[in-house]
């Protein structure tokens, strides 16, 4: 495994494990970005005042007296005033206790012209408090804090490993770092979107990561202060204890409090004189405990960010400024350490910084989605590669004994799959065939061969696949091959990339310069286009290959023999039962769980659609259960419209059987089977029931959901016959418009019996909609079963799903 491949493996492993957490943290971070503005917008009646034209705001002393007179039982901690005449003042009252809430006190908005305290709670504040808890701790307190911290470290590694994996071989290709072609489709588009936007967001993601760790780990926070040379702040004592007031209402304001407010008024006047040179937008006076000096926190008229606080202490005796610390006068290291939250949110850099960090936070959702899509695509391709290898059943020889070598350089498995199919086509020739990855070779190992067939993908912008990077270094040096060494290159790529099939073309050129003889020009293939692959197929046939084996899965013609509307009075869209027979009397085989792909061709494009097969071959004909799709403009979905409307009886359609091994049930399984599905998902379950009954296995339980029993109970008579004959042990239905419940609700109701069946070795099959039913069923199963039983289902392939 190459060093770069190690980084690639680390990148996707961290992406899969930490991806979901990072998606949650990023989304909540985006929501919190404009919390202040949102709260103000929905609380204008609370946070703002509309004074009369000639109204004069109360002085701080009078405002304190008026508030205390109205609420003598409360102790005032602090008062905040704004220079904005339309801004409400804020008063902080002391609370009893020692916890965090008591330490912070209770803040309420006050009309600075009347002294009336507004006791309404800030609308939306509890929502944002929950979002913040989710953002920092996943609502799990200390364990959640550790998970978020670990995921943040993972994000740093993801960014740096992504940078390394994208590092260009030449600076001429640097422009491709920052642009992607919107004409790309499929995996190419998703990959480009993931990589290019990741490059755009790289700096911002590192910023939010390194600052975010400030709240995750005490050691990290202490380290930042130590490195910056700034003393770490020590939390001061708690708030003033609530004072006990006299029971005599005429003596509501004690002499002590009266004197304190009088001194506070003088302190405020002194404060305004001291800051007259600078001005302020808002200021907070914290009243001293048991006498003492007056501490002010204030902001400049145009502060850099909401944490750019200035502090002043005014002597209670002389009114002089004892200590005055202004944010603008701090050294850079002090500014940074006192601005960790504004750095984290982007407020440190103004509105542009906030917007950029907002986008960066939400981009984690995009990276998670695209990353999972790429991961699933790799798994799908790997499965196809394994199936091609198994089907080829190729008898190979060690490389040293081979005269023919099939070599692949594969990034996502397509090249390897085609290599195995190539070997299968040449299987019956007299050649001694070896099949190997390019990265496992040296040029010298090819020197004594008679035929070398190279199948190579191009990765990214003209680069070799990761597995072939070691060999790619040899392309810089010409070697000496004998002219009787023949070769051909099949180059795979995507024409939307600027460097289309560059690595395959480089291999072809290197082989030619090294003296080998080309059997034909390099065959370039655009996104596995069948027309491009045909040239390679023709070459293999010329080499004596088997004509019956094809690189291209050509669809067969199937004749429509039956189409029956199953729900004539349904509130939903029409659903049809269709039956097809091969048009050429060809024997076609499949098994329960397999899919059929419908190929539609017009003058410009080929569109394909997949459907679950609703029958097994022994029941006669290939049967489908198809719901018609109709859009708002009254047009049909391409696939369903063709099958349920355009195609007439005895006409043919192009269908390809596709093995769906992930939904295959071991035919030797004689134990219980639980089948769960909704809507047209019944198709795949019906095929499995047919297969089970054919093999004499009757311990079957079907849970099926639709809208109405009268109109949407597909295959009702057939299912009831199976139930009556004991071939279907249980049939549970959920008709949502009549029973106010869904199939997952029926599953929960039968929880104990489901648990018993699973403990008796039951296999569970789920077929239907992914977004709604399948997820809800999975949640229900996890609630019903113990974690051990649920994990056992997964580990022993006893929980199979065909969802769409």
CSV table of C-alpha atoms in Angstrom, one decimal, residues 301-641:
chain,number,residue,atom,x,y,z
A,301,UNK,CA,-19.3,53.3,19.1
A,302,UNK,CA,-18.3,50.9,16.2
A,303,UNK,CA,-16.7,47.8,17.9
A,304,UNK,CA,-14.8,45.4,15.8
A,305,UNK,CA,-16.9,42.5,17.0
A,306,UNK,CA,-19.3,41.7,19.9
A,307,UNK,CA,-16.5,40.6,22.2
A,308,UNK,CA,-14.3,43.6,21.7
A,309,UNK,CA,-15.0,44.8,25.3
A,310,UNK,CA,-13.3,47.7,27.0
A,311,UNK,CA,-13.1,47.7,30.8
A,312,UNK,CA,-12.9,50.5,33.4
A,313,UNK,CA,-12.8,50.5,37.2
A,314,UNK,CA,-14.0,53.7,38.9
A,315,UNK,CA,-13.1,54.5,42.5
A,316,UNK,CA,-16.1,54.7,44.7
A,317,UNK,CA,-14.3,57.3,46.9
A,318,UNK,CA,-12.8,59.7,44.4
A,319,UNK,CA,-14.5,58.9,41.1
A,320,UNK,CA,-11.2,58.5,39.4
A,321,UNK,CA,-10.4,55.8,36.9
A,322,UNK,CA,-8.3,53.2,38.7
A,323,UNK,CA,-7.9,50.9,35.8
A,324,UNK,CA,-8.8,51.4,32.1
A,325,UNK,CA,-8.2,48.6,29.6
A,326,UNK,CA,-9.3,49.2,26.0
A,327,UNK,CA,-9.5,46.4,23.4
A,328,UNK,CA,-7.8,48.6,20.7
A,329,UNK,CA,-4.8,49.1,22.9
A,330,UNK,CA,-4.2,45.4,23.5
A,331,UNK,CA,-1.3,43.5,21.8
A,332,UNK,CA,-2.3,41.2,19.0
A,333,UNK,CA,-1.9,38.0,21.1
A,334,UNK,CA,-4.2,39.5,23.8
A,335,UNK,CA,-6.8,40.5,21.1
A,336,UNK,CA,-6.8,37.0,19.6
A,337,UNK,CA,-7.1,35.2,23.0
A,338,UNK,CA,-10.0,37.4,24.0
A,339,UNK,CA,-11.7,37.0,20.7
A,340,UNK,CA,-11.9,33.2,20.4
A,341,UNK,CA,-15.6,33.1,19.8
A,342,UNK,CA,-15.6,35.9,17.1
A,343,UNK,CA,-12.7,34.1,15.4
A,344,UNK,CA,-14.8,30.9,15.5
A,345,UNK,CA,-17.9,32.5,14.0
A,346,UNK,CA,-16.0,34.9,11.6
A,347,UNK,CA,-17.3,38.0,13.4
A,348,UNK,CA,-13.6,39.0,14.0
A,349,UNK,CA,-13.4,39.7,10.2
A,350,UNK,CA,-16.7,41.6,9.9
A,351,UNK,CA,-19.8,40.7,7.9
A,352,UNK,CA,-17.8,39.1,5.1
A,353,UNK,CA,-16.1,36.8,7.6
A,354,UNK,CA,-19.4,35.9,9.2
A,355,UNK,CA,-20.9,35.0,5.8
A,356,UNK,CA,-17.8,32.9,4.8
A,357,UNK,CA,-17.8,31.0,8.1
A,358,UNK,CA,-21.6,30.5,7.8
A,359,UNK,CA,-21.0,28.9,4.4
A,360,UNK,CA,-18.1,26.9,5.7
A,361,UNK,CA,-20.3,25.5,8.5
A,362,UNK,CA,-23.1,24.5,6.1
A,363,UNK,CA,-20.5,23.0,3.7
A,364,UNK,CA,-19.9,20.2,6.2
A,365,UNK,CA,-23.4,19.0,5.4
A,366,UNK,CA,-22.5,19.0,1.7
A,367,UNK,CA,-19.2,17.2,2.3
A,368,UNK,CA,-21.0,14.6,4.4
A,369,UNK,CA,-23.6,13.9,1.7
A,370,UNK,CA,-21.1,13.8,-1.2
A,371,UNK,CA,-18.6,11.8,0.8
A,372,UNK,CA,-21.2,9.2,1.6
A,373,UNK,CA,-22.4,9.1,-2.0
A,374,UNK,CA,-18.8,8.5,-3.1
A,375,UNK,CA,-18.3,5.8,-0.5
A,376,UNK,CA,-21.5,4.0,-1.6
A,377,UNK,CA,-20.4,4.3,-5.2
A,378,UNK,CA,-17.1,2.7,-4.3
A,379,UNK,CA,-18.9,-0.1,-2.5
A,380,UNK,CA,-21.2,-0.7,-5.5
A,381,UNK,CA,-18.3,-0.8,-7.9
A,382,UNK,CA,-16.3,-3.1,-5.6
A,383,UNK,CA,-19.3,-5.4,-5.6
A,384,UNK,CA,-19.5,-5.4,-9.4
A,385,UNK,CA,-15.8,-6.1,-9.5
A,386,UNK,CA,-16.2,-9.1,-7.1
A,387,UNK,CA,-19.1,-10.4,-9.1
A,388,UNK,CA,-17.1,-10.1,-12.4
A,389,UNK,CA,-14.2,-12.0,-10.8
A,390,UNK,CA,-16.5,-14.7,-9.5
A,391,UNK,CA,-18.3,-15.1,-12.9
A,392,UNK,CA,-15.1,-15.1,-14.8
A,393,UNK,CA,-13.8,-18.1,-12.8
A,394,UNK,CA,-10.6,-17.4,-14.6
A,395,UNK,CA,-7.8,-19.9,-14.4
A,396,UNK,CA,-4.6,-17.8,-14.1
A,397,UNK,CA,-1.0,-18.7,-13.8
A,398,UNK,CA,1.8,-17.0,-11.8
A,399,UNK,CA,3.2,-13.9,-13.5
A,400,UNK,CA,6.6,-15.6,-14.3
A,401,UNK,CA,4.9,-18.4,-16.2
A,402,UNK,CA,2.5,-16.3,-18.2
A,403,UNK,CA,2.8,-15.3,-21.9
A,404,UNK,CA,-0.2,-13.0,-21.7
A,405,UNK,CA,-0.6,-10.4,-18.9
A,406,UNK,CA,-3.8,-8.5,-18.2
A,407,UNK,CA,-2.9,-5.4,-16.2
A,408,UNK,CA,-5.3,-3.0,-14.5
A,409,UNK,CA,-4.9,0.4,-12.9
A,410,UNK,CA,-8.2,1.0,-11.1
A,411,UNK,CA,-9.3,3.9,-8.8
A,412,UNK,CA,-12.9,2.8,-8.1
A,413,UNK,CA,-12.9,-0.8,-9.4
A,414,UNK,CA,-14.2,-0.3,-13.0
A,415,UNK,CA,-10.8,-1.1,-14.6
A,416,UNK,CA,-10.4,-4.2,-12.5
A,417,UNK,CA,-13.9,-5.4,-13.4
A,418,UNK,CA,-13.2,-5.0,-17.1
A,419,UNK,CA,-9.9,-6.8,-16.6
A,420,UNK,CA,-11.6,-9.9,-15.2
A,421,UNK,CA,-14.2,-9.8,-18.1
A,422,UNK,CA,-11.3,-9.5,-20.5
A,423,UNK,CA,-9.7,-12.5,-19.0
A,424,UNK,CA,-13.1,-14.4,-19.2
A,425,UNK,CA,-13.3,-13.6,-23.0
A,426,UNK,CA,-9.8,-15.0,-23.5
A,427,UNK,CA,-10.3,-17.9,-21.2
A,428,UNK,CA,-10.7,-20.6,-23.8
A,429,UNK,CA,-7.6,-19.6,-25.9
A,430,UNK,CA,-4.3,-21.4,-25.5
A,431,UNK,CA,-2.8,-18.5,-23.7
A,432,UNK,CA,-1.2,-18.7,-20.2
A,433,UNK,CA,-2.9,-15.7,-18.6
A,434,UNK,CA,-1.8,-13.7,-15.5
A,435,UNK,CA,-3.9,-10.9,-14.2
A,436,UNK,CA,-2.4,-8.3,-11.9
A,437,UNK,CA,-2.6,-4.7,-10.7
A,438,UNK,CA,-0.2,-2.2,-12.3
A,439,UNK,CA,1.1,-1.1,-9.0
A,440,UNK,CA,2.4,-4.6,-8.3
A,441,UNK,CA,4.6,-4.7,-11.4
A,442,UNK,CA,8.0,-3.5,-12.5
A,443,UNK,CA,8.7,-2.8,-16.2
A,444,UNK,CA,11.2,-5.7,-16.2
A,445,UNK,CA,8.5,-8.2,-15.4
A,446,UNK,CA,6.8,-7.4,-18.7
A,447,UNK,CA,9.9,-7.7,-20.9
A,448,UNK,CA,9.6,-11.4,-21.7
A,449,UNK,CA,5.8,-11.5,-22.4
A,450,UNK,CA,4.2,-11.9,-25.8
A,451,UNK,CA,1.0,-9.9,-25.1
A,452,UNK,CA,0.3,-7.2,-22.5
A,453,UNK,CA,-3.3,-5.8,-22.2
A,454,UNK,CA,-3.4,-2.7,-20.0
A,455,UNK,CA,-6.8,-1.3,-18.7
A,456,UNK,CA,-6.2,2.0,-16.9
A,457,UNK,CA,-8.4,4.6,-15.3
A,458,UNK,CA,-7.4,8.2,-15.0
A,459,UNK,CA,-7.8,9.7,-11.6
A,460,UNK,CA,-8.6,13.4,-10.9
A,461,UNK,CA,-6.9,15.8,-13.4
A,462,UNK,CA,-4.8,13.4,-15.5
A,463,UNK,CA,-3.2,11.4,-12.6
A,464,UNK,CA,-2.6,7.7,-12.1
A,465,UNK,CA,-4.9,5.9,-9.8
A,466,UNK,CA,-3.5,5.6,-6.3
A,467,UNK,CA,-2.7,2.0,-6.7
A,468,UNK,CA,-0.6,2.7,-9.8
A,469,UNK,CA,1.3,5.7,-8.6
A,470,UNK,CA,4.5,3.7,-7.9
A,471,UNK,CA,4.5,2.3,-11.4
A,472,UNK,CA,3.7,5.7,-12.9
A,473,UNK,CA,7.2,6.9,-11.9
A,474,UNK,CA,8.6,4.5,-14.4
A,475,UNK,CA,6.9,6.4,-17.3
A,476,UNK,CA,9.5,9.0,-17.0
A,477,UNK,CA,12.2,6.6,-18.2
A,478,UNK,CA,12.1,4.6,-21.5
A,479,UNK,CA,12.9,0.9,-21.2
A,480,UNK,CA,13.9,-1.6,-23.8
A,481,UNK,CA,11.1,-3.9,-24.8
A,482,UNK,CA,11.5,-6.3,-27.7
A,483,UNK,CA,9.4,-5.5,-30.8
A,484,UNK,CA,7.6,-8.9,-30.6
A,485,UNK,CA,6.0,-7.8,-27.3
A,486,UNK,CA,2.5,-6.7,-28.4
A,487,UNK,CA,0.3,-4.6,-26.4
A,488,UNK,CA,-3.0,-2.7,-26.3
A,489,UNK,CA,-4.4,-0.1,-23.9
A,490,UNK,CA,-8.0,0.5,-22.8
A,491,UNK,CA,-8.1,4.0,-21.2
A,492,UNK,CA,-11.1,4.8,-19.0
A,493,UNK,CA,-12.0,8.4,-18.3
A,494,UNK,CA,-14.6,11.2,-18.3
A,495,UNK,CA,-14.6,13.7,-21.2
A,496,UNK,CA,-15.8,16.5,-19.0
A,497,UNK,CA,-12.4,16.5,-17.4
A,498,UNK,CA,-9.7,18.6,-19.1
A,499,UNK,CA,-7.2,15.7,-19.0
A,500,UNK,CA,-9.4,13.0,-20.6
A,501,UNK,CA,-7.9,9.5,-20.3
A,502,UNK,CA,-4.4,11.2,-19.8
A,503,UNK,CA,-2.9,8.3,-17.7
A,504,UNK,CA,-4.0,5.6,-20.2
A,505,UNK,CA,-2.7,7.6,-23.1
A,506,UNK,CA,0.6,8.1,-21.2
A,507,UNK,CA,0.9,4.3,-20.8
A,508,UNK,CA,0.2,3.8,-24.5
A,509,UNK,CA,2.9,6.3,-25.4
A,510,UNK,CA,5.4,4.8,-22.9
A,511,UNK,CA,4.9,1.3,-24.3
A,512,UNK,CA,5.5,2.6,-27.9
A,513,UNK,CA,8.6,4.6,-27.0
A,514,UNK,CA,9.9,1.5,-25.1
A,515,UNK,CA,9.8,-0.5,-28.4
A,516,UNK,CA,6.6,-2.6,-27.9
A,517,UNK,CA,4.2,-3.1,-30.8
A,518,UNK,CA,0.7,-1.6,-30.5
A,519,UNK,CA,-2.1,-3.9,-31.8
A,520,UNK,CA,-4.3,-0.8,-32.3
A,521,UNK,CA,-4.5,2.8,-31.3
A,522,UNK,CA,-5.3,3.5,-27.6
A,523,UNK,CA,-9.0,2.8,-26.9
A,524,UNK,CA,-10.4,5.7,-25.0
A,525,UNK,CA,-13.7,5.2,-23.1
A,526,UNK,CA,-15.9,8.0,-22.0
A,527,UNK,CA,-17.8,7.0,-18.8
A,528,UNK,CA,-17.9,3.3,-19.8
A,529,UNK,CA,-19.8,4.2,-23.0
A,530,UNK,CA,-20.8,0.9,-24.7
A,531,UNK,CA,-19.9,2.3,-28.2
A,532,UNK,CA,-16.3,3.0,-26.9
A,533,UNK,CA,-16.0,-0.4,-25.3
A,534,UNK,CA,-17.0,-2.2,-28.5
A,535,UNK,CA,-13.6,-1.5,-30.1
A,536,UNK,CA,-11.9,-3.3,-27.2
A,537,UNK,CA,-14.4,-6.2,-27.5
A,538,UNK,CA,-13.6,-6.5,-31.2
A,539,UNK,CA,-9.9,-6.7,-30.4
A,540,UNK,CA,-10.4,-9.5,-28.0
A,541,UNK,CA,-12.5,-11.4,-30.5
A,542,UNK,CA,-9.6,-11.0,-33.1
A,543,UNK,CA,-7.3,-12.5,-30.5
A,544,UNK,CA,-9.5,-15.6,-30.4
A,545,UNK,CA,-11.8,-14.5,-27.6
A,546,UNK,CA,-15.2,-15.9,-26.8
A,547,UNK,CA,-17.9,-14.0,-28.7
A,548,UNK,CA,-20.6,-15.1,-26.2
A,549,UNK,CA,-19.0,-13.1,-23.4
A,550,UNK,CA,-19.5,-9.4,-23.6
A,551,UNK,CA,-18.1,-6.4,-21.8
A,552,UNK,CA,-21.3,-4.7,-22.5
A,553,UNK,CA,-24.5,-5.9,-20.8
A,554,UNK,CA,-26.8,-5.5,-23.8
A,555,UNK,CA,-30.5,-5.5,-22.9
A,556,UNK,CA,-32.8,-8.2,-24.1
A,557,UNK,CA,-36.1,-7.8,-25.9
A,558,UNK,CA,-39.1,-8.7,-23.7
A,559,UNK,CA,-42.7,-8.9,-24.9
A,560,UNK,CA,-45.5,-7.5,-22.7
A,561,UNK,CA,-48.1,-10.2,-22.3
A,562,UNK,CA,-50.2,-8.8,-19.5
A,563,UNK,CA,-50.9,-5.5,-17.8
A,564,UNK,CA,-53.6,-5.3,-15.1
A,565,UNK,CA,-54.6,-2.2,-13.1
A,566,UNK,CA,-54.6,-3.4,-9.5
A,567,UNK,CA,-56.2,-0.3,-7.8
A,568,UNK,CA,-59.0,1.1,-10.0
A,569,UNK,CA,-60.6,3.2,-7.2
A,570,UNK,CA,-57.5,4.2,-5.3
A,571,UNK,CA,-56.8,7.7,-4.0
A,572,UNK,CA,-53.2,7.3,-5.2
A,573,UNK,CA,-51.7,6.9,-8.6
A,574,UNK,CA,-52.6,3.8,-10.7
A,575,UNK,CA,-50.6,0.7,-9.9
A,576,UNK,CA,-50.2,-2.1,-12.5
A,577,UNK,CA,-49.2,-5.7,-12.6
A,578,UNK,CA,-47.1,-6.4,-15.7
A,579,UNK,CA,-45.9,-9.7,-17.2
A,580,UNK,CA,-43.1,-10.1,-19.8
A,581,UNK,CA,-41.8,-13.0,-21.8
A,582,UNK,CA,-38.5,-13.1,-23.7
A,583,UNK,CA,-39.2,-12.0,-27.3
A,584,UNK,CA,-36.6,-14.4,-28.8
A,585,UNK,CA,-37.5,-17.5,-26.8
A,586,UNK,CA,-34.2,-17.1,-25.0
A,587,UNK,CA,-34.0,-18.9,-21.6
A,588,UNK,CA,-33.3,-16.2,-19.0
A,589,UNK,CA,-32.7,-17.0,-15.3
A,590,UNK,CA,-32.9,-15.0,-12.2
A,591,UNK,CA,-33.7,-15.4,-8.5
A,592,UNK,CA,-35.9,-13.8,-5.9
A,593,UNK,CA,-34.5,-10.4,-5.0
A,594,UNK,CA,-33.0,-9.6,-8.4
A,595,UNK,CA,-33.8,-6.4,-10.3
A,596,UNK,CA,-34.6,-5.6,-13.9
A,597,UNK,CA,-33.3,-2.5,-15.7
A,598,UNK,CA,-35.5,-0.9,-18.3
A,599,UNK,CA,-33.6,0.8,-21.1
A,600,UNK,CA,-35.2,3.7,-22.9
A,601,UNK,CA,-33.6,5.1,-26.0
A,602,UNK,CA,-34.3,8.3,-28.0
A,603,UNK,CA,-32.4,10.2,-30.6
A,604,UNK,CA,-30.1,11.8,-28.0
A,605,UNK,CA,-29.9,10.0,-24.7
A,606,UNK,CA,-30.3,6.6,-23.1
A,607,UNK,CA,-32.2,6.7,-19.8
A,608,UNK,CA,-32.5,3.7,-17.6
A,609,UNK,CA,-34.9,2.7,-14.7
A,610,UNK,CA,-34.7,-0.2,-12.2
A,611,UNK,CA,-37.6,-2.2,-10.8
A,612,UNK,CA,-37.8,-5.1,-8.3
A,613,UNK,CA,-38.8,-8.4,-10.0
A,614,UNK,CA,-42.1,-9.6,-8.5
A,615,UNK,CA,-41.8,-13.3,-9.5
A,616,UNK,CA,-39.4,-16.2,-10.0
A,617,UNK,CA,-38.9,-17.9,-13.3
A,618,UNK,CA,-40.8,-21.0,-12.3
A,619,UNK,CA,-44.1,-19.1,-12.0
A,620,UNK,CA,-44.1,-18.1,-15.6
A,621,UNK,CA,-42.9,-14.8,-17.0
A,622,UNK,CA,-41.0,-11.9,-15.6
A,623,UNK,CA,-43.6,-9.9,-13.5
A,624,UNK,CA,-43.4,-6.3,-12.2
A,625,UNK,CA,-45.4,-4.2,-9.9
A,626,UNK,CA,-45.2,-0.6,-11.2
A,627,UNK,CA,-46.9,2.6,-9.9
A,628,UNK,CA,-47.5,5.3,-12.4
A,629,UNK,CA,-45.8,8.6,-11.8
A,630,UNK,CA,-47.4,11.7,-13.1
A,631,UNK,CA,-46.0,15.3,-12.6
A,632,UNK,CA,-47.8,18.6,-12.1
A,633,UNK,CA,-47.6,19.4,-15.8
A,634,UNK,CA,-49.6,16.2,-16.4
A,635,UNK,CA,-46.6,14.3,-17.9
A,636,UNK,CA,-45.6,10.8,-16.9
A,637,UNK,CA,-42.4,9.6,-15.4
A,638,UNK,CA,-40.2,8.2,-18.2
A,639,UNK,CA,-40.0,4.6,-17.0
A,640,UNK,CA,-43.5,4.2,-15.4
A,641,UNK,CA,-45.1,6.2,-18.2
